[in-house]
Short mmCIF file of C-alpha atoms in Angstrom, two decimals:
data_model
loop_
_atom_site.label_atom_id
_atom_site.label_comp_id
_atom_site.label_asym_id
_atom_site.label_seq_id
_atom_site.Cartn_x
_atom_site.Cartn_y
_atom_site.Cartn_z
CA MET V 1 21.51 24.96 16.69
CA SER V 2 18.59 23.91 14.50
CA THR V 3 15.07 23.84 15.92
CA HIS V 4 13.73 21.98 12.87
CA ARG V 5 11.21 19.34 13.91
CA LEU V 6 10.67 16.31 11.76
CA LEU V 7 7.16 16.10 10.31
CA HIS V 8 5.35 12.97 11.58
CA VAL V 9 2.74 11.60 9.17
CA ARG V 10 0.31 8.78 9.99
CA VAL V 11 -0.94 6.79 7.00
CA ALA V 12 -3.45 3.93 6.65
CA ILE V 13 -2.76 1.48 3.81
CA ALA V 14 -5.11 -1.03 2.18
CA VAL V 15 -3.92 -4.35 0.82
CA ILE V 16 -6.76 -5.30 -1.51
CA GLU V 17 -6.46 -8.58 -3.38
CA ARG V 18 -8.64 -9.78 -6.25
CA ARG V 19 -8.00 -13.04 -8.06
CA GLY V 20 -4.37 -13.18 -6.95
CA ARG V 21 -3.61 -9.55 -7.84
CA TYR V 22 -3.14 -6.50 -5.62
CA LEU V 23 -4.50 -3.03 -6.21
CA ILE V 24 -1.79 -0.38 -6.58
CA CYS V 25 -1.97 3.31 -7.47
CA GLN V 26 0.48 5.64 -9.17
CA ARG V 27 1.09 8.89 -7.30
CA ARG V 28 0.44 12.11 -9.19
CA ALA V 29 3.56 13.73 -10.64
CA ASP V 30 3.29 16.84 -8.44
CA ASP V 31 2.90 14.85 -5.16
CA HIS V 32 5.71 13.91 -2.77
CA LEU V 33 7.40 10.93 -4.52
CA GLY V 34 5.38 11.71 -7.65
CA GLY V 35 5.19 8.95 -10.24
CA TYR V 36 5.93 6.20 -7.72
CA TRP V 37 3.46 3.37 -7.19
CA GLU V 38 1.89 2.66 -3.81
CA PHE V 39 -0.82 0.71 -2.10
CA PRO V 40 -4.01 2.77 -1.72
CA GLY V 41 -4.65 4.71 1.45
CA GLY V 42 -3.84 8.07 2.91
CA LYS V 43 -3.15 10.39 5.80
CA LYS V 44 -4.99 9.99 9.07
CA GLU V 45 -6.69 13.13 10.33
CA SER V 46 -6.63 14.16 13.99
CA GLY V 47 -9.30 12.35 16.00
CA GLU V 48 -10.03 9.90 13.20
CA SER V 49 -9.72 6.14 13.72
CA TRP V 50 -7.40 4.20 11.42
CA GLU V 51 -10.32 2.29 9.91
CA THR V 52 -12.37 5.44 9.33
CA CYS V 53 -9.33 7.06 7.70
CA LEU V 54 -8.86 4.14 5.33
CA ARG V 55 -12.51 4.04 4.33
CA ARG V 56 -12.57 7.82 3.74
CA GLU V 57 -9.36 7.83 1.71
CA LEU V 58 -10.47 4.94 -0.51
CA ARG V 59 -13.81 6.63 -1.13
CA GLU V 60 -12.16 9.99 -1.96
CA GLU V 61 -9.21 8.67 -3.96
CA LEU V 62 -10.72 5.65 -5.76
CA ASP V 63 -14.52 5.91 -5.34
CA VAL V 64 -14.75 2.48 -3.67
CA ALA V 65 -16.01 1.09 -0.38
CA VAL V 66 -14.24 -1.63 1.59
CA GLY V 67 -15.14 -4.06 4.34
CA ASP V 68 -13.62 -6.88 6.36
CA LEU V 69 -10.68 -4.71 7.49
CA ARG V 70 -8.06 -6.89 9.19
CA PRO V 71 -4.82 -5.51 10.64
CA PHE V 72 -1.84 -6.69 8.58
CA GLY V 73 1.07 -4.91 10.22
CA ARG V 74 2.83 -1.62 10.77
CA ILE V 75 5.76 0.09 9.10
CA HIS V 76 7.80 3.03 10.34
CA HIS V 77 10.03 4.81 7.86
CA ARG V 78 12.10 7.97 8.04
CA TYR V 79 12.74 10.16 5.06
CA ALA V 80 15.03 13.19 5.22
CA ASP V 81 12.11 15.54 5.96
CA ARG V 82 9.51 13.30 7.60
CA GLN V 83 8.79 10.25 9.72
CA ILE V 84 5.92 8.10 8.44
CA SER V 85 3.96 5.56 10.49
CA PHE V 86 1.88 3.17 8.40
CA ARG V 87 -0.90 0.91 9.60
CA ILE V 88 -1.66 -1.77 7.05
CA TYR V 89 -5.03 -3.48 6.64
CA ARG V 90 -6.12 -6.31 4.41
CA CYS V 91 -9.63 -5.61 3.17
CA GLN V 92 -12.14 -6.46 0.46
CA LEU V 93 -13.91 -4.21 -2.02
CA THR V 94 -17.59 -4.07 -1.20
CA ARG V 95 -18.70 -1.41 -3.69
CA GLY V 96 -17.37 0.21 -6.83
CA ARG V 97 -14.56 -0.24 -9.31
CA PRO V 98 -11.35 1.64 -8.52
CA LYS V 99 -11.06 4.89 -10.47
CA PRO V 100 -7.92 7.06 -10.33
CA LEU V 101 -9.59 10.14 -8.81
CA GLY V 102 -6.60 10.98 -6.61
CA ALA V 103 -3.94 9.11 -8.57
CA GLN V 104 -2.50 9.02 -12.08
CA ALA V 105 -3.40 5.37 -12.61
CA VAL V 106 -4.53 2.19 -10.87
CA ARG V 107 -3.52 -1.40 -11.64
CA TRP V 108 -4.08 -4.92 -10.38
CA VAL V 109 -0.68 -6.62 -10.10
CA ALA V 110 0.42 -10.10 -8.98
CA ALA V 111 2.69 -10.18 -5.91
CA THR V 112 5.46 -11.70 -8.01
CA GLN V 113 5.31 -8.69 -10.36
CA LEU V 114 5.25 -5.88 -7.77
CA SER V 115 9.04 -5.51 -7.85
CA ARG V 116 8.75 -4.32 -11.47
CA TYR V 117 7.08 -1.12 -10.26
CA ARG V 118 8.82 1.82 -8.62
CA PHE V 119 7.58 2.02 -5.01
CA PRO V 120 8.76 4.32 -2.21
CA PRO V 121 11.46 2.75 0.00
CA ALA V 122 8.96 2.54 2.88
CA ASP V 123 6.90 -0.06 0.96
CA ARG V 124 9.78 -2.52 0.43
CA SER V 125 9.06 -4.74 3.45
CA LEU V 126 5.35 -4.99 2.54
CA ILE V 127 6.16 -5.96 -1.05
CA ASP V 128 8.64 -8.57 0.17
CA ARG V 129 6.03 -10.00 2.55
CA LEU V 130 3.35 -10.24 -0.15
CA TYR V 131 5.83 -11.93 -2.46
CA ARG V 132 6.87 -14.48 0.19
CA GLU V 133 3.21 -15.27 0.96
CA SER V 134 2.10 -15.57 -2.68
CA PRO V 135 1.16 -19.07 -3.88
CA LEU V 136 3.34 -18.70 -6.98
CA SER V 137 6.35 -17.78 -4.88
CA CYS V 138 5.77 -20.84 -2.69
CA ARG V 139 5.52 -23.12 -5.75
CA ARG V 140 8.78 -21.69 -7.14
CA ARG V 141 10.59 -22.34 -3.85
CA ARG V 142 9.31 -25.92 -3.70
CA ALA V 143 10.42 -26.52 -7.31
CA ILE V 144 13.90 -25.21 -6.54
CA ILE V 145 14.18 -27.39 -3.43
CA LYS V 146 13.14 -30.51 -5.41
CA ARG V 147 15.92 -30.02 -7.99
#
């Protein structure tokens, strides 16, 4: 009988939009799911609030500050070796330009283009939601309905 306990990781995620594009980061090659793209954020430390976690991670990983944090949902995903609980926040940059301090690269990408990037399976529902809510996606649906 195995006594292996599943690792439970709590992660805060930022959905930062600028001129119709979302900020995404490429994970470092030697990280778990290295080379994949993700929304910025990181692991919550014990005793830390979700908002404090997000602000700290964005400062450490991208050298930016954010404000106007608004809850945008939760995601729970199980990988073979871990259970991850995500809290998602929409927020605005208040200081700095994103620099890839804790990532390989950063990009600003339209919601309709996010599916072209390789994201972890846990991010699929968030990407789908951003696509459905994007103005371009809505215009495409209306055009199809009018035909």
